[in-house]
Coordinates of C-alpha atoms in Angstrom, one line a residue:
Chain S
M1 CA -18.0 -114.9 -94.7
N2 CA -17.5 -109.7 -94.5
Y3 CA -21.1 -109.0 -92.9
L4 CA -19.9 -106.8 -90.1
L5 CA -17.4 -103.3 -89.8
T6 CA -15.2 -105.7 -87.0
H7 CA -15.1 -108.9 -89.5
S8 CA -12.3 -106.3 -92.0
I9 CA -9.8 -106.4 -89.0
T10 CA -9.9 -110.0 -88.1
E11 CA -9.6 -111.0 -91.9
S12 CA -6.4 -109.0 -92.8
A13 CA -5.8 -109.9 -89.5
K14 CA -5.8 -113.5 -91.1
R15 CA -4.2 -112.1 -94.3
F16 CA -1.4 -110.0 -93.5
P17 CA -0.8 -110.2 -89.6
E18 CA 2.3 -107.5 -90.0
R19 CA 1.0 -105.1 -91.8
Q20 CA 0.3 -101.7 -91.4
A21 CA -3.6 -101.3 -90.3
F22 CA -2.8 -97.4 -88.9
V23 CA -0.2 -94.9 -88.8
F24 CA 0.0 -91.7 -86.0
M25 CA 3.8 -89.8 -85.5
N26 CA 6.1 -92.6 -85.4
R27 CA 3.7 -95.3 -84.0
S28 CA 1.2 -97.4 -85.5
L29 CA -0.2 -100.7 -85.2
S30 CA -0.4 -104.0 -87.3
Y31 CA -3.4 -105.9 -88.4
K32 CA -2.5 -108.6 -85.8
E33 CA -1.8 -105.9 -82.8
L34 CA -5.7 -103.8 -83.6
E35 CA -7.7 -107.5 -84.1
Q36 CA -5.5 -108.1 -80.5
Q37 CA -6.6 -104.2 -78.7
S38 CA -9.6 -104.0 -80.1
N39 CA -10.7 -107.8 -78.6
Q40 CA -9.3 -106.3 -75.4
L41 CA -10.4 -102.7 -75.4
A42 CA -14.4 -105.1 -75.8
N43 CA -13.1 -107.0 -73.0
L44 CA -13.0 -103.9 -70.1
L45 CA -15.9 -103.0 -72.2
I46 CA -18.1 -105.7 -71.7
D47 CA -15.7 -105.9 -68.1
L48 CA -18.4 -102.9 -67.7
G49 CA -21.0 -104.0 -68.3
V50 CA -21.6 -102.8 -72.0
K51 CA -23.9 -104.7 -73.0
K52 CA -25.5 -105.0 -76.6
G53 CA -26.7 -101.6 -78.8
D54 CA -25.1 -100.0 -75.9
R55 CA -23.4 -96.4 -76.8
V56 CA -20.0 -95.1 -75.9
G57 CA -18.2 -92.2 -76.3
I58 CA -15.0 -91.1 -77.8
Y59 CA -13.3 -88.6 -77.0
M60 CA -10.2 -87.9 -78.6
N61 CA -7.9 -85.6 -80.9
R62 CA -6.4 -88.0 -83.8
S63 CA -4.5 -90.4 -82.4
L64 CA -3.4 -94.2 -82.9
E65 CA -5.8 -95.1 -80.5
S66 CA -9.2 -93.7 -82.6
S67 CA -8.7 -96.9 -84.5
I68 CA -8.8 -99.6 -81.6
A69 CA -11.6 -97.2 -79.6
V70 CA -13.8 -97.9 -83.0
Y71 CA -13.2 -101.5 -83.7
G72 CA -13.2 -101.8 -78.9
I73 CA -16.3 -100.7 -79.1
M74 CA -18.3 -102.1 -82.0
K75 CA -16.5 -105.7 -81.3
A76 CA -18.5 -105.2 -77.0
G77 CA -22.1 -104.6 -79.3
A78 CA -21.9 -101.4 -79.0
A79 CA -22.2 -98.2 -81.3
Y80 CA -19.3 -96.1 -81.1
V81 CA -20.4 -92.2 -81.4
P82 CA -16.9 -90.2 -81.4
L83 CA -17.6 -86.7 -79.8
D84 CA -15.6 -83.0 -81.3
P85 CA -12.8 -82.5 -79.1
D86 CA -13.2 -79.5 -79.7
A87 CA -16.3 -79.0 -78.2
P88 CA -17.8 -77.0 -76.3
I89 CA -18.1 -79.4 -72.6
K90 CA -22.0 -78.4 -72.6
R91 CA -22.4 -79.6 -76.4
T92 CA -20.6 -82.7 -75.9
Q93 CA -22.2 -83.2 -72.4
F94 CA -26.0 -82.4 -74.7
L95 CA -24.6 -85.7 -77.0
I96 CA -23.9 -87.5 -73.8
E97 CA -26.8 -87.0 -72.3
D98 CA -29.0 -87.9 -75.9
C99 CA -28.0 -91.3 -76.8
E100 CA -27.0 -92.5 -72.6
I101 CA -23.7 -93.5 -73.2
E102 CA -22.0 -94.8 -70.2
V103 CA -18.5 -95.1 -71.2
L104 CA -16.4 -92.6 -72.6
I105 CA -12.8 -93.7 -74.5
T106 CA -10.7 -91.2 -74.2
N107 CA -6.9 -89.7 -73.1
S108 CA -4.8 -88.1 -70.8
I109 CA -4.3 -83.9 -73.6
K110 CA -8.6 -84.6 -72.4
K111 CA -8.4 -84.5 -68.9
R112 CA -9.0 -81.1 -68.0
Q113 CA -12.5 -81.5 -70.0
V114 CA -13.4 -84.5 -68.7
K115 CA -13.6 -83.4 -65.5
E116 CA -15.9 -80.6 -66.3
I117 CA -17.9 -83.2 -67.7
I118 CA -17.7 -85.2 -64.1
D119 CA -18.4 -81.9 -62.5
A120 CA -21.2 -81.0 -64.1
K121 CA -23.4 -84.6 -63.6
T122 CA -23.7 -86.6 -66.7
Q123 CA -24.3 -90.5 -66.6
L124 CA -21.0 -90.9 -67.2
K125 CA -20.4 -94.1 -64.9
S126 CA -16.6 -95.5 -66.1
C127 CA -14.1 -92.9 -68.2
I128 CA -10.9 -94.8 -70.5
G129 CA -8.1 -93.5 -71.9
F130 CA -6.5 -91.6 -67.7
K131 CA -5.9 -92.7 -64.0
D132 CA -7.2 -89.8 -61.6
G133 CA -8.8 -90.0 -58.5
L134 CA -11.8 -88.8 -60.0
T135 CA -15.0 -89.4 -59.0
I136 CA -15.4 -92.1 -61.6
N137 CA -14.1 -95.2 -62.2
T138 CA -11.9 -94.2 -64.1
I139 CA -9.0 -96.9 -65.9
P140 CA -5.8 -96.2 -68.0
W141 CA -4.1 -96.9 -71.3
E142 CA -1.4 -100.5 -69.4
E143 CA -4.8 -101.4 -68.3
V144 CA -6.5 -102.8 -71.6
L145 CA -3.8 -103.5 -73.0
Q146 CA -3.6 -105.8 -69.7
Q147 CA -7.3 -107.6 -70.9
S148 CA -8.1 -111.5 -72.3
E149 CA -7.4 -110.8 -76.0
E150 CA -10.0 -113.4 -77.1
T151 CA -12.4 -112.7 -80.1
P152 CA -15.8 -111.7 -76.9
S153 CA -18.8 -113.9 -78.1
I154 CA -21.4 -111.7 -79.4
S155 CA -24.1 -111.7 -81.6
I156 CA -23.9 -108.6 -83.8
L157 CA -25.4 -108.5 -86.5
G158 CA -25.2 -106.5 -89.7
N159 CA -28.5 -104.8 -88.8
D160 CA -27.3 -104.0 -85.2
L161 CA -26.6 -100.4 -84.7
A162 CA -22.4 -99.5 -85.2
Y163 CA -21.9 -95.6 -84.5
I164 CA -24.6 -92.5 -84.1
M165 CA -22.6 -89.2 -85.7
Y166 CA -23.6 -85.7 -84.7
T167 CA -24.7 -83.8 -87.0
S168 CA -26.6 -79.9 -86.1
G169 CA -30.3 -79.6 -86.1
S170 CA -32.2 -76.8 -87.1
T171 CA -34.6 -77.3 -84.7
G172 CA -31.6 -75.8 -82.4
L173 CA -30.5 -78.9 -81.6
P174 CA -28.1 -81.7 -82.6
K175 CA -28.6 -84.9 -83.9
G176 CA -27.1 -88.5 -83.9
I177 CA -27.7 -90.4 -87.3
M178 CA -27.5 -94.1 -86.7
H179 CA -25.6 -96.3 -89.0
S180 CA -25.2 -100.0 -88.9
H181 CA -23.3 -102.6 -89.8
N182 CA -24.5 -103.0 -92.9
S183 CA -25.1 -99.3 -93.9
G184 CA -21.6 -98.6 -92.9
L185 CA -19.5 -102.1 -94.6
A186 CA -21.7 -101.7 -97.4
Y187 CA -19.8 -97.9 -97.7
A188 CA -16.3 -99.4 -97.8
K189 CA -17.3 -102.7 -100.1
L190 CA -18.6 -99.4 -102.8
S191 CA -15.9 -96.9 -102.0
A192 CA -13.1 -100.0 -102.4
D193 CA -14.7 -101.1 -105.7
L194 CA -15.2 -97.8 -107.2
Y195 CA -11.6 -95.9 -106.0
E196 CA -9.8 -99.9 -107.0
L197 CA -7.8 -99.7 -103.3
T198 CA -5.9 -102.8 -102.7
E199 CA -3.7 -103.7 -99.9
E200 CA -0.8 -101.9 -101.2
D201 CA -2.8 -99.2 -100.7
R202 CA -1.9 -95.8 -98.3
I203 CA -4.6 -93.7 -97.3
G204 CA -4.1 -90.6 -95.5
N205 CA -6.7 -90.1 -92.9
H206 CA -7.3 -86.0 -92.6
A207 CA -10.6 -86.0 -91.5
P208 CA -11.4 -86.1 -87.7
L209 CA -13.6 -88.9 -86.7
H210 CA -16.3 -86.9 -85.4
F211 CA -16.5 -85.7 -88.7
D212 CA -18.2 -88.4 -91.9
I213 CA -15.4 -88.4 -94.0
S214 CA -12.8 -90.5 -91.4
T215 CA -15.8 -93.5 -92.4
F216 CA -13.2 -93.2 -96.4
G217 CA -9.9 -94.2 -93.7
Y218 CA -11.7 -96.1 -90.8
F219 CA -13.7 -98.6 -92.6
T220 CA -12.5 -98.3 -96.2
G221 CA -9.1 -98.6 -95.9
P222 CA -8.7 -102.6 -93.3
F223 CA -12.2 -104.0 -95.7
V224 CA -8.8 -103.9 -98.4
G225 CA -6.1 -104.3 -95.4
A226 CA -5.4 -101.1 -97.1
T227 CA -3.0 -99.1 -94.9
T228 CA -3.9 -95.6 -93.1
V229 CA -2.6 -92.7 -92.1
I230 CA -4.2 -90.6 -89.3
I231 CA -2.8 -87.0 -89.9
P232 CA -2.5 -85.7 -86.8
D233 CA -3.4 -82.0 -85.3
P234 CA -0.7 -80.1 -85.9
H235 CA 0.2 -80.7 -89.3
T236 CA -3.0 -80.0 -90.3
K237 CA -2.5 -76.6 -89.7
M238 CA 0.5 -76.7 -90.7
P239 CA 0.1 -77.3 -95.0
A240 CA 4.2 -77.7 -95.0
S241 CA 4.9 -80.4 -92.1
L242 CA 1.5 -81.9 -94.6
A243 CA 3.3 -81.8 -97.4
Q244 CA 6.9 -83.2 -95.4
L245 CA 3.8 -86.7 -94.4
I246 CA 2.4 -87.0 -97.5
E247 CA 5.9 -88.1 -98.6
K248 CA 7.3 -90.0 -95.9
E249 CA 4.2 -91.3 -95.8
Q250 CA 4.3 -92.3 -99.2
L251 CA 0.3 -92.2 -99.3
S252 CA -1.1 -93.1 -102.8
I253 CA -4.7 -91.8 -102.1
W254 CA -5.8 -88.6 -99.5
Y255 CA -9.4 -87.5 -99.1
S256 CA -10.0 -84.3 -97.0
V257 CA -12.3 -81.1 -97.5
P258 CA -11.1 -78.7 -100.4
L259 CA -9.2 -76.6 -97.6
A260 CA -7.0 -79.1 -96.9
L261 CA -6.0 -78.9 -99.8
V262 CA -6.0 -75.2 -100.3
Q263 CA -4.1 -75.1 -98.0
L264 CA -1.2 -77.2 -98.8
L265 CA -1.1 -75.1 -102.5
Q266 CA -1.0 -71.7 -101.3
S267 CA 1.6 -73.2 -98.9
K268 CA 4.0 -73.3 -102.1
S269 CA 5.6 -76.4 -100.5
I270 CA 3.9 -78.6 -102.8
E271 CA 6.4 -79.0 -106.2
K272 CA 8.5 -79.2 -103.8
A273 CA 8.4 -82.6 -102.0
D274 CA 8.1 -85.8 -104.3
M275 CA 4.5 -86.7 -104.0
S276 CA 4.3 -89.4 -106.5
A277 CA 3.3 -92.0 -105.6
L278 CA 0.1 -90.5 -104.7
R279 CA -2.6 -91.9 -107.2
W280 CA -6.3 -90.9 -106.4
V281 CA -7.3 -87.6 -104.4
L282 CA -10.6 -87.4 -103.2
Y283 CA -13.0 -84.2 -102.2
G284 CA -15.8 -84.1 -100.5
G285 CA -18.0 -82.2 -97.7
E286 CA -18.5 -78.8 -99.5
V287 CA -17.9 -77.4 -103.7
F288 CA -13.9 -77.3 -104.5
P289 CA -13.3 -73.2 -106.1
T290 CA -12.3 -73.7 -109.2
K291 CA -9.5 -72.1 -110.1
H292 CA -7.6 -74.1 -107.0
L293 CA -8.6 -77.4 -108.4
N294 CA -7.4 -76.8 -111.4
A295 CA -3.8 -75.4 -109.6
L296 CA -3.7 -78.3 -108.3
M297 CA -4.4 -81.3 -110.9
Q298 CA -1.4 -78.9 -112.9
I299 CA 1.1 -80.2 -110.3
W300 CA -0.5 -83.2 -109.5
P301 CA -1.1 -84.4 -113.6
S302 CA -1.2 -88.2 -113.0
C303 CA -3.5 -88.0 -110.4
Q304 CA -7.2 -88.8 -110.5
F305 CA -9.5 -86.1 -109.4
S306 CA -13.1 -86.7 -108.0
N307 CA -16.3 -84.9 -106.4
V308 CA -17.6 -87.1 -103.6
Y309 CA -21.1 -86.4 -102.5
G310 CA -23.4 -87.7 -100.1
P311 CA -25.0 -86.6 -96.4
A312 CA -23.7 -88.5 -93.9
E313 CA -27.7 -90.4 -93.2
V314 CA -26.2 -92.0 -96.5
N315 CA -22.5 -92.1 -96.6
Q316 CA -21.8 -91.5 -100.2
C317 CA -24.5 -91.5 -103.3
T318 CA -21.5 -89.7 -105.8
Y319 CA -19.1 -89.9 -108.2
Y320 CA -17.3 -88.1 -110.7
T321 CA -14.5 -88.3 -111.6
V322 CA -12.7 -84.4 -112.5
Q323 CA -11.2 -85.8 -116.5
E324 CA -10.3 -82.2 -117.5
P325 CA -8.3 -79.4 -115.7
P326 CA -11.7 -76.4 -114.7
K327 CA -12.2 -73.9 -116.7
E328 CA -13.2 -71.0 -113.4
D329 CA -16.8 -70.6 -114.4
E330 CA -17.2 -74.5 -115.1
M331 CA -19.7 -75.8 -112.7
I332 CA -18.0 -79.3 -111.0
P333 CA -21.1 -82.4 -111.2
L334 CA -21.7 -84.0 -107.8
G335 CA -21.9 -87.5 -110.7
K336 CA -24.0 -90.3 -111.2
V337 CA -25.4 -92.3 -108.5
W338 CA -22.6 -95.8 -108.0
G339 CA -23.8 -99.3 -107.5
N340 CA -26.3 -100.6 -104.7
T341 CA -28.5 -96.7 -105.1
E342 CA -31.2 -95.7 -106.6
K343 CA -32.3 -91.1 -106.8
L344 CA -35.3 -90.1 -107.7
I345 CA -35.9 -86.1 -107.8
L346 CA -38.9 -85.2 -107.1
N347 CA -40.2 -80.9 -107.0
Q348 CA -42.7 -79.3 -105.5
D349 CA -45.5 -80.7 -104.4
D350 CA -43.5 -84.0 -104.7
G351 CA -44.5 -85.5 -107.8
L352 CA -41.2 -86.4 -110.3
A353 CA -39.3 -83.5 -112.1
K354 CA -39.4 -83.4 -115.4
R355 CA -35.6 -83.5 -117.5
G356 CA -34.0 -80.7 -116.9
E357 CA -36.5 -79.3 -113.9
V358 CA -34.5 -77.9 -110.7
G359 CA -35.3 -80.4 -107.8
E360 CA -35.0 -81.9 -103.8
L361 CA -32.2 -85.3 -104.8
L362 CA -34.2 -87.9 -102.9
I363 CA -31.3 -91.3 -101.9
R364 CA -32.2 -95.3 -102.0
S365 CA -29.0 -97.0 -100.5
A366 CA -27.6 -100.4 -99.3
T367 CA -25.2 -97.3 -97.7
M368 CA -28.9 -95.2 -95.6
M369 CA -28.9 -95.0 -91.9
K370 CA -31.1 -96.5 -89.6
G371 CA -33.0 -93.4 -89.0
Y372 CA -31.7 -90.2 -86.0
W373 CA -31.4 -91.3 -82.4
N374 CA -33.9 -91.1 -80.5
Q375 CA -36.3 -88.4 -82.9
S376 CA -39.2 -90.9 -84.2
E377 CA -41.2 -87.8 -85.9
L378 CA -37.6 -86.1 -87.7
T379 CA -36.6 -89.3 -88.7
K380 CA -40.7 -90.0 -90.9
K381 CA -39.9 -86.6 -92.1
S382 CA -36.9 -87.0 -93.4
L383 CA -37.7 -90.4 -96.0
Y384 CA -40.6 -90.7 -98.0
T385 CA -42.6 -93.9 -99.5
L386 CA -43.0 -95.2 -103.1
R387 CA -45.7 -98.0 -102.2
I388 CA -45.7 -99.9 -105.3
N389 CA -48.8 -101.9 -103.6
S390 CA -50.2 -102.4 -100.4
T391 CA -47.0 -105.6 -99.1
Y392 CA -44.1 -103.4 -101.1
K393 CA -43.0 -99.6 -100.6
K394 CA -39.2 -97.9 -101.9
V395 CA -38.6 -96.4 -99.4
F396 CA -36.1 -93.0 -99.9
Y397 CA -34.2 -90.5 -97.7
R398 CA -34.4 -86.0 -98.8
T399 CA -31.0 -85.2 -98.7
G400 CA -32.4 -81.3 -98.8
D401 CA -29.7 -80.3 -101.4
L402 CA -31.9 -79.2 -104.5
V403 CA -30.1 -80.7 -108.1
K404 CA -31.2 -81.1 -112.2
L405 CA -29.6 -83.6 -114.5
D406 CA -27.5 -81.8 -116.7
E407 CA -26.5 -82.9 -121.1
N408 CA -24.5 -86.6 -119.4
N409 CA -27.2 -87.2 -116.5
D410 CA -24.4 -86.1 -114.1
L411 CA -26.0 -85.1 -111.4
L412 CA -25.7 -80.0 -110.4
F413 CA -25.5 -79.6 -107.4
L414 CA -28.1 -76.8 -107.0
G415 CA -28.4 -74.6 -103.6
R416 CA -29.9 -75.8 -100.6
K417 CA -34.5 -76.3 -100.0
D418 CA -34.2 -75.3 -96.4
R419 CA -31.3 -73.2 -94.3
Q420 CA -28.4 -75.4 -94.4
I421 CA -25.1 -74.9 -95.1
K422 CA -21.7 -75.7 -94.8
I423 CA -19.0 -74.0 -93.0
R424 CA -14.4 -75.8 -94.1
G425 CA -17.2 -79.2 -94.8
Y426 CA -19.6 -79.3 -91.3
R427 CA -23.1 -78.7 -92.2
V428 CA -24.7 -75.3 -89.9
E429 CA -28.2 -75.7 -90.3
L430 CA -28.7 -71.5 -89.5
D431 CA -32.1 -71.8 -87.4
E432 CA -30.0 -74.6 -85.1
V433 CA -27.9 -70.8 -84.4
V434 CA -31.5 -68.8 -83.8
G435 CA -32.2 -72.0 -81.2
V436 CA -28.6 -71.4 -79.5
L437 CA -29.6 -67.8 -79.2
S438 CA -32.9 -67.4 -78.5
I439 CA -32.5 -68.8 -74.8
N440 CA -30.3 -66.4 -74.4
T441 CA -32.7 -64.5 -71.3
A442 CA -31.6 -60.9 -73.2
V443 CA -32.7 -61.5 -76.9
H444 CA -35.8 -60.9 -78.0
E445 CA -35.6 -62.1 -81.7
A446 CA -32.5 -63.2 -84.2
A447 CA -32.6 -63.6 -87.3
V448 CA -29.2 -65.6 -88.5
F449 CA -27.7 -66.0 -92.4
A450 CA -24.8 -66.7 -95.0
I451 CA -23.8 -64.2 -96.8
T452 CA -20.3 -63.8 -98.9
K453 CA -17.2 -62.1 -98.2
E454 CA -14.5 -63.8 -101.3
G455 CA -15.6 -65.8 -102.4
T456 CA -16.3 -67.5 -98.7
V457 CA -19.6 -68.7 -97.0
H458 CA -19.4 -66.4 -93.2
I459 CA -22.8 -66.4 -91.1
A460 CA -23.6 -63.4 -89.4
A461 CA -26.5 -62.5 -87.0
V462 CA -28.7 -59.1 -86.2
I463 CA -30.5 -59.8 -83.2
I464 CA -32.8 -57.3 -80.7
L465 CA -32.7 -56.6 -77.2
K466 CA -35.0 -57.6 -75.1
E467 CA -34.4 -53.8 -73.8
E468 CA -31.3 -51.2 -75.4
G469 CA -27.6 -52.8 -72.8
L470 CA -29.2 -55.7 -71.4
I471 CA -25.7 -57.5 -73.4
T472 CA -22.9 -56.9 -75.5
V473 CA -22.2 -58.2 -79.0
E474 CA -19.1 -59.7 -76.8
E475 CA -21.3 -61.3 -74.2
L476 CA -23.3 -63.1 -77.4
R477 CA -20.6 -63.5 -78.6
D478 CA -19.3 -66.0 -74.9
H479 CA -23.0 -67.4 -74.7
L480 CA -22.8 -68.7 -78.6
N481 CA -19.4 -70.0 -78.3
Q482 CA -20.3 -71.2 -75.3
N483 CA -23.0 -73.9 -77.0
L484 CA -22.0 -74.4 -80.4
P485 CA -18.9 -75.7 -82.2
K486 CA -16.5 -73.2 -83.5
Y487 CA -17.5 -73.4 -87.0
A488 CA -21.0 -72.1 -86.6
V489 CA -20.3 -69.5 -83.8
P490 CA -21.1 -66.3 -86.7
E491 CA -18.1 -64.9 -87.6
T492 CA -20.3 -61.6 -87.3
I493 CA -22.7 -60.2 -84.9
L494 CA -25.0 -57.2 -84.5
I495 CA -27.8 -55.5 -81.9
G496 CA -29.4 -54.5 -84.0
K497 CA -33.2 -52.3 -83.3
Q498 CA -35.6 -53.7 -85.6
L499 CA -35.6 -56.8 -88.6
P500 CA -36.7 -56.4 -92.1
R501 CA -39.9 -58.7 -92.4
T502 CA -41.5 -59.7 -96.0
S503 CA -45.6 -58.7 -96.4
N504 CA -46.8 -61.7 -95.3
G505 CA -44.8 -61.1 -91.7
K506 CA -41.5 -63.3 -92.1
I507 CA -38.5 -62.3 -90.7
N508 CA -36.5 -60.7 -94.8
H509 CA -33.1 -62.6 -94.5
L510 CA -32.6 -61.5 -98.6
E511 CA -32.9 -57.9 -97.3
L512 CA -30.5 -59.1 -93.9
E513 CA -28.3 -60.0 -96.7
K514 CA -28.3 -57.5 -99.2
T515 CA -27.0 -54.9 -96.4
L516 CA -24.4 -56.8 -94.7
E517 CA -22.6 -57.6 -97.4
I518 CA -23.1 -54.0 -98.8
E519 CA -21.7 -52.8 -95.3
E520 CA -19.0 -55.2 -95.4
E521 CA -17.8 -54.6 -99.0
Chain W
M1 CA 7.9 -60.8 -77.0
K2 CA 6.9 -64.0 -75.7
E3 CA 3.9 -62.3 -73.1
E4 CA 2.3 -59.8 -75.6
L5 CA 2.5 -63.4 -78.2
I6 CA 0.3 -64.8 -75.3
A7 CA -1.7 -62.2 -74.6
Y8 CA -3.3 -62.3 -78.8
I9 CA -3.2 -66.1 -78.5
K10 CA -5.7 -65.5 -75.6
S11 CA -7.9 -62.2 -76.4
E12 CA -8.0 -62.7 -80.4
L13 CA -7.4 -65.8 -80.8
I14 CA -8.9 -68.6 -77.7
G15 CA -11.0 -65.2 -76.3
D16 CA -10.9 -65.9 -73.1
D17 CA -7.8 -64.1 -70.8
T18 CA -8.5 -65.2 -67.9
M19 CA -6.8 -68.7 -68.9
E20 CA -4.0 -70.3 -67.9
M21 CA -1.2 -70.5 -70.8
N22 CA 2.9 -71.1 -71.1
S23 CA 4.7 -70.0 -73.1
E24 CA 5.8 -74.2 -73.6
D25 CA 2.2 -75.9 -74.1
D26 CA 1.6 -77.4 -76.8
L27 CA -0.7 -75.1 -79.6
L28 CA -1.3 -76.6 -81.9
T29 CA -2.3 -80.2 -80.8
S30 CA -4.2 -79.5 -77.5
G31 CA -6.6 -78.1 -80.8
L32 CA -6.8 -74.5 -79.0
I33 CA -6.3 -73.1 -82.0
D34 CA -7.7 -73.7 -85.7
S35 CA -6.4 -74.1 -88.2
L36 CA -8.0 -70.0 -89.3
A37 CA -6.8 -69.3 -86.0
I38 CA -3.7 -70.2 -87.2
M39 CA -3.4 -67.8 -90.3
R40 CA -5.0 -64.8 -88.2
F41 CA -1.7 -65.8 -86.1
I42 CA 0.5 -65.4 -88.9
G43 CA -0.8 -62.1 -90.9
H44 CA -1.0 -60.0 -86.8
I45 CA 2.7 -62.0 -86.1
E46 CA 3.8 -60.1 -89.4
A47 CA 1.9 -56.1 -89.1
T48 CA 3.7 -56.4 -85.1
H49 CA 7.4 -57.2 -85.9
E50 CA 7.7 -56.8 -89.4
I51 CA 8.5 -60.1 -90.9
K52 CA 7.6 -62.1 -93.4
V53 CA 6.5 -65.6 -92.7
A54 CA 7.8 -67.7 -95.7
P55 CA 5.5 -69.8 -96.8
Q56 CA 7.8 -72.6 -96.5
D57 CA 8.5 -71.8 -92.5
M58 CA 4.9 -73.0 -91.4
V59 CA 6.5 -76.3 -90.1
I60 CA 5.3 -77.5 -86.4
E61 CA 8.6 -76.5 -85.6
N62 CA 8.1 -72.7 -85.6
F63 CA 4.6 -73.1 -84.4
I64 CA 4.2 -75.4 -81.9
N65 CA 4.4 -73.2 -78.2
V66 CA 5.2 -69.9 -78.2
D67 CA 8.7 -70.1 -77.2
A68 CA 9.1 -71.6 -81.0
I69 CA 7.9 -69.0 -82.7
A70 CA 9.9 -66.0 -79.8
D71 CA 12.5 -68.1 -81.5
Y72 CA 11.3 -68.2 -85.1
I73 CA 11.0 -64.6 -85.1
Q74 CA 13.7 -64.1 -83.5
R75 CA 16.5 -65.8 -86.2
T76 CA 13.9 -64.3 -88.9
K77 CA 14.6 -60.3 -87.7
N78 CA 18.6 -61.4 -87.8
S79 CA 18.4 -63.2 -91.7

């Protein structure tokens, strides 16, 4: 019976041993090879002392080995923690310490960064991916392939931890979203069913491993025995090469943030390439500008287009298939909740919102997280309990997204309840940026807010120094670059004299936004 | 030309003038430059070298490292 994420590989290896499981550049792994090599990695991890429930980091760019890492770690009974390979070292160190990672799986491209992490004295004990004279145990990838191919005999249950994904936290530090085999597999089953996946499909996986969109390629593909093509980093930056790859690999399903598709569209190479194998385009993470969605739907008329919505805490929770190329000002709905999922729309007083009234969306689903790693208070705050009687209750996740139902009973997204924004699909808590600025000793106070320039959202910061001339804008930018991922660093940084206040003394973000948007024009 | 390109990448795209970079270093795999920085870089190349980078020229072979970029600029100028 299939009740763990790892069972997908074992089952598919029995049914389709020679079928490609993952493809990267000119290399691929069949299901049989993936089953063997993930067992080998699991056995090595167990030899290194990894126990059930431990967290193991994956620190690598898009690569074929990432698939072995994901499944090898879970087969050892541990949870995988994907680390952003481009994040500043300080942030990576924080994540390693926060969830007590002792073993890191990486490759030789990251050698320099791994050395910096080790120099900072984390609790890291071993590193798999290259051999080097570092102070910790380093094991080259070839050694993984010398281990036993036997499936490790570890008792793992569906409710056990499978992976932790970190996202921006409003308190100034990232938070880890914990998912079990149950919630990950529920997502794989529901998405396979909804998008009618079969073993014949070839999935284009554009998202990096630390972005939750990657679970479609990494979990749903293997669940049905399909092939997942990992889009290499260079192709994500060169749209004309990406178009060639989609044609060459005969991709049938694509899932990414809208930006990747917009760049593809603008490269004009899309019309020349033969992409007739493509049958379904999924996009998520942020709103697709209707002008571009319209153009794309005209070019690929035989393709289905679906808007995917769901915070990483619940994987996915609603679906909407776009029937006709949308008009310029049309709002694409989030759609309806999918299987095994229930929703509530609550008003400010936690009462049920009336029909057509705007409220916060709450979700209860089989795909829901276990909570935030090591943050019970934050977990409690993110949940809403509906008591049915003294022994039975329903627990919902508060998405923080403001929605209302339209006349077709489809959910419409109308904004955020808090100060979270999306930059290229990545979640950024503006207060995390404030938190990072505040730890700089020269900063007295900082206001961070979003502004819209030519239809694109940017982050801006206005900073009041403790004393004039203590620090320059350039030095502040360096400080931010050292502590935040690139997408979260404000594009506009200004040093000001004072911040505008509302009548009750709070920073008046609205006025700041207005002033800056006028200046930018 | 290669020195100018390297200097621009270091100071404007990465924001670290002190780092070491050679003209054969892979710019696209390493994560040094993201897709938005690439767009800025192409704008810079078009402005300083008075060429037009056609959308279909945005392929890995032309932009993998500074050597390839310099070669591409030269070819485009001559054509």
